Amino acid sequence: ALRGSGAVAGGGSGLVKKVSSAFDVFKGCPDNAFQRVPAGYAPFTLTQRVGAVVRNGLKLFGVGVGASMMGVVITNGLVGARCMLDPSFVPLNAPQDVAVMSGAYGLYMATSSNLRYQVVAGVLEERIIEAFFKGNPAVCGALSFAVRTGNTFLGSLLWVDFIRLLGLQN
């Protein structure tokens, strides 16, 4: 099985096959850089662990760019529609540049979100929470929920700082 390879079952379009083939370089990489080696498997190499960070970063970059494009286009469209329907309405901000904001969000997802995920999944959940509360799945689930919720709030704060640093937000 290709853990986290992004392979699509049932074939698909030529683009999907090309992307899937490009991700073949990540065969054998763990799901995250800090993942424990499953019983019966050879230890992960440093290259495979770095590959997990790169692979997940590439995926998150693509998801970030795509999601941001849709969000910015919809937001700009709604603000534009409101301006047309209510000529007295003055938007607080100018419309966002779709390409710039989408690229920034993709970069943010590939770096900050990716690295925080690596630590949350591989260190906090797998090596700490599961190790200390192995016999209690309810506690593991609750602690995992709390850690992931905190990670989401931290990510939101860091996103605001990131776009301010790039000069995309006052």
Coordinates of C-alpha atoms in Angstrom, one line a residue:
A1 CA 0.0 0.0 0.0
L2 CA 1.1 3.5 -0.7
R3 CA 0.7 5.4 2.5
G4 CA -0.2 9.0 1.8
S5 CA 0.8 8.7 -1.8
G6 CA -2.2 10.5 -3.2
A7 CA -2.8 7.6 -5.7
V8 CA -6.4 7.6 -7.1
A9 CA -8.2 4.3 -7.4
G10 CA -9.7 3.4 -10.7
G11 CA -7.4 5.3 -13.0
G12 CA -8.7 8.8 -13.9
S13 CA -7.6 11.5 -16.2
G14 CA -4.1 12.0 -17.7
L15 CA -3.4 14.8 -15.3
V16 CA -4.4 12.7 -12.3
K17 CA -2.1 9.9 -13.5
K18 CA 0.8 12.3 -14.0
V19 CA 0.4 13.8 -10.5
S20 CA 0.1 10.3 -9.1
S21 CA 3.3 9.3 -10.9
A22 CA 5.1 12.3 -9.7
F23 CA 4.2 11.3 -6.1
D24 CA 5.7 7.9 -6.6
V25 CA 9.0 9.4 -5.5
F26 CA 7.4 9.5 -2.0
K27 CA 6.7 5.7 -1.9
G28 CA 7.5 4.4 1.5
C29 CA 7.5 7.7 3.2
P30 CA 5.7 7.9 6.6
D31 CA 2.4 9.7 7.0
N32 CA 4.3 12.4 9.0
A33 CA 8.0 13.0 9.7
F34 CA 7.7 11.8 13.3
Q35 CA 5.6 8.6 12.7
R36 CA 6.7 5.5 14.6
V37 CA 7.8 2.6 12.5
P38 CA 5.0 0.0 12.3
A39 CA 5.9 -3.4 13.6
G40 CA 7.6 -5.5 10.9
Y41 CA 8.7 -2.6 8.8
A42 CA 12.3 -1.4 8.2
P43 CA 13.1 1.9 10.0
F44 CA 12.3 5.1 8.0
T45 CA 15.4 6.8 6.6
L46 CA 16.0 10.5 7.1
T47 CA 15.2 11.0 3.4
Q48 CA 11.8 9.3 3.8
R49 CA 11.1 11.5 6.9
V50 CA 12.0 14.6 5.0
G51 CA 10.0 13.3 2.0
A52 CA 6.9 13.1 4.3
V53 CA 7.3 16.9 5.0
V54 CA 7.8 17.7 1.3
R55 CA 4.9 15.5 0.1
N56 CA 2.5 16.9 2.6
G57 CA 3.7 20.4 1.9
L58 CA 3.0 20.0 -1.8
K59 CA -0.5 18.6 -1.1
L60 CA -1.3 21.4 1.3
F61 CA 0.1 24.0 -1.2
G62 CA -2.3 22.7 -3.9
V63 CA -5.3 22.6 -1.5
G64 CA -4.5 26.1 -0.1
V65 CA -4.2 27.6 -3.6
G66 CA -7.4 26.0 -4.8
A67 CA -9.5 26.8 -1.6
S68 CA -8.2 30.4 -1.5
M69 CA -9.0 31.0 -5.1
M70 CA -12.6 29.9 -4.6
G71 CA -12.9 31.9 -1.4
V72 CA -11.4 35.1 -2.8
V73 CA -13.5 34.9 -6.0
I74 CA -16.7 34.4 -4.0
T75 CA -15.8 37.1 -1.5
N76 CA -14.9 39.7 -4.2
G77 CA -18.1 38.7 -6.0
L78 CA -20.3 39.2 -3.0
V79 CA -18.8 42.5 -2.1
G80 CA -19.1 43.6 -5.7
A81 CA -22.8 42.6 -5.8
R82 CA -23.5 44.4 -2.5
C83 CA -21.8 47.6 -4.0
M84 CA -24.1 47.3 -7.0
L85 CA -27.2 46.8 -5.0
D86 CA -26.4 49.4 -2.3
P87 CA -24.5 52.3 -3.9
S88 CA -24.0 53.9 -0.4
F89 CA -22.0 50.8 0.8
V90 CA -18.3 51.4 1.1
P91 CA -16.2 48.3 1.5
L92 CA -13.6 48.4 4.3
N93 CA -10.9 46.9 2.0
A94 CA -10.2 46.9 -1.7
P95 CA -10.9 43.7 -3.5
Q96 CA -8.2 41.1 -3.0
D97 CA -5.9 40.0 -5.8
V98 CA -7.0 36.4 -6.4
A99 CA -3.6 35.1 -7.6
V100 CA -1.5 36.9 -4.9
M101 CA -3.8 35.9 -2.0
S102 CA -4.1 32.3 -3.3
G103 CA -0.3 32.0 -3.7
A104 CA 0.2 33.4 -0.2
Y105 CA -2.3 31.0 1.3
G106 CA -0.8 28.0 -0.5
L107 CA 2.6 29.0 0.8
Y108 CA 1.3 29.4 4.3
M109 CA -0.4 26.0 4.1
A110 CA 2.8 24.3 2.8
T111 CA 4.9 25.7 5.5
S112 CA 3.2 26.7 8.8
S113 CA 0.2 24.4 8.6
N114 CA 2.3 21.5 7.3
L115 CA 5.0 21.8 10.0
R116 CA 2.4 22.2 12.8
Y117 CA 0.6 19.1 11.5
Q118 CA 3.8 17.1 11.6
V119 CA 4.3 18.0 15.2
V120 CA 0.7 17.5 16.3
A121 CA 0.2 14.1 14.5
G122 CA 3.7 12.6 15.0
V123 CA 4.8 14.0 18.4
L124 CA 1.8 15.2 20.4
E125 CA -0.7 12.5 19.4
E126 CA 1.3 9.5 18.5
R127 CA 4.3 9.7 20.8
I128 CA 2.8 11.5 23.9
I129 CA -1.0 11.2 24.1
E130 CA -1.2 7.6 22.7
A131 CA 1.8 6.6 24.8
F132 CA 0.4 7.9 28.1
F133 CA -3.3 7.0 27.6
K134 CA -2.9 3.8 25.5
G135 CA -5.6 1.9 27.3
N136 CA -8.2 4.7 27.2
P137 CA -9.3 5.6 23.7
A138 CA -11.9 8.1 25.0
V139 CA -9.2 10.2 26.7
C140 CA -6.9 9.9 23.6
G141 CA -9.8 11.2 21.4
A142 CA -10.6 14.0 23.7
L143 CA -7.0 15.1 24.1
S144 CA -6.5 14.8 20.3
F145 CA -9.6 16.9 19.7
A146 CA -8.3 19.6 22.2
V147 CA -4.8 19.6 20.6
R148 CA -6.1 19.9 17.1
T149 CA -8.6 22.6 18.1
G150 CA -5.8 24.6 19.7
N151 CA -3.7 24.0 16.5
T152 CA -6.5 25.5 14.5
F153 CA -6.7 28.6 16.6
L154 CA -2.9 29.0 16.5
G155 CA -3.0 28.6 12.8
S156 CA -5.6 31.4 12.5
L157 CA -3.5 33.7 14.5
L158 CA -0.3 32.9 12.6
W159 CA -2.2 33.4 9.2
V160 CA -3.1 37.0 10.2
D161 CA 0.5 37.6 11.2
F162 CA 1.8 36.0 7.9
I163 CA -0.4 38.2 5.6
R164 CA 0.5 41.3 7.6
L165 CA 4.2 40.4 7.2
L166 CA 3.6 40.1 3.4
G167 CA 1.8 43.4 3.3
L168 CA -1.4 41.9 2.2
Q169 CA -3.4 43.0 5.3
N170 CA -3.2 46.2 7.4

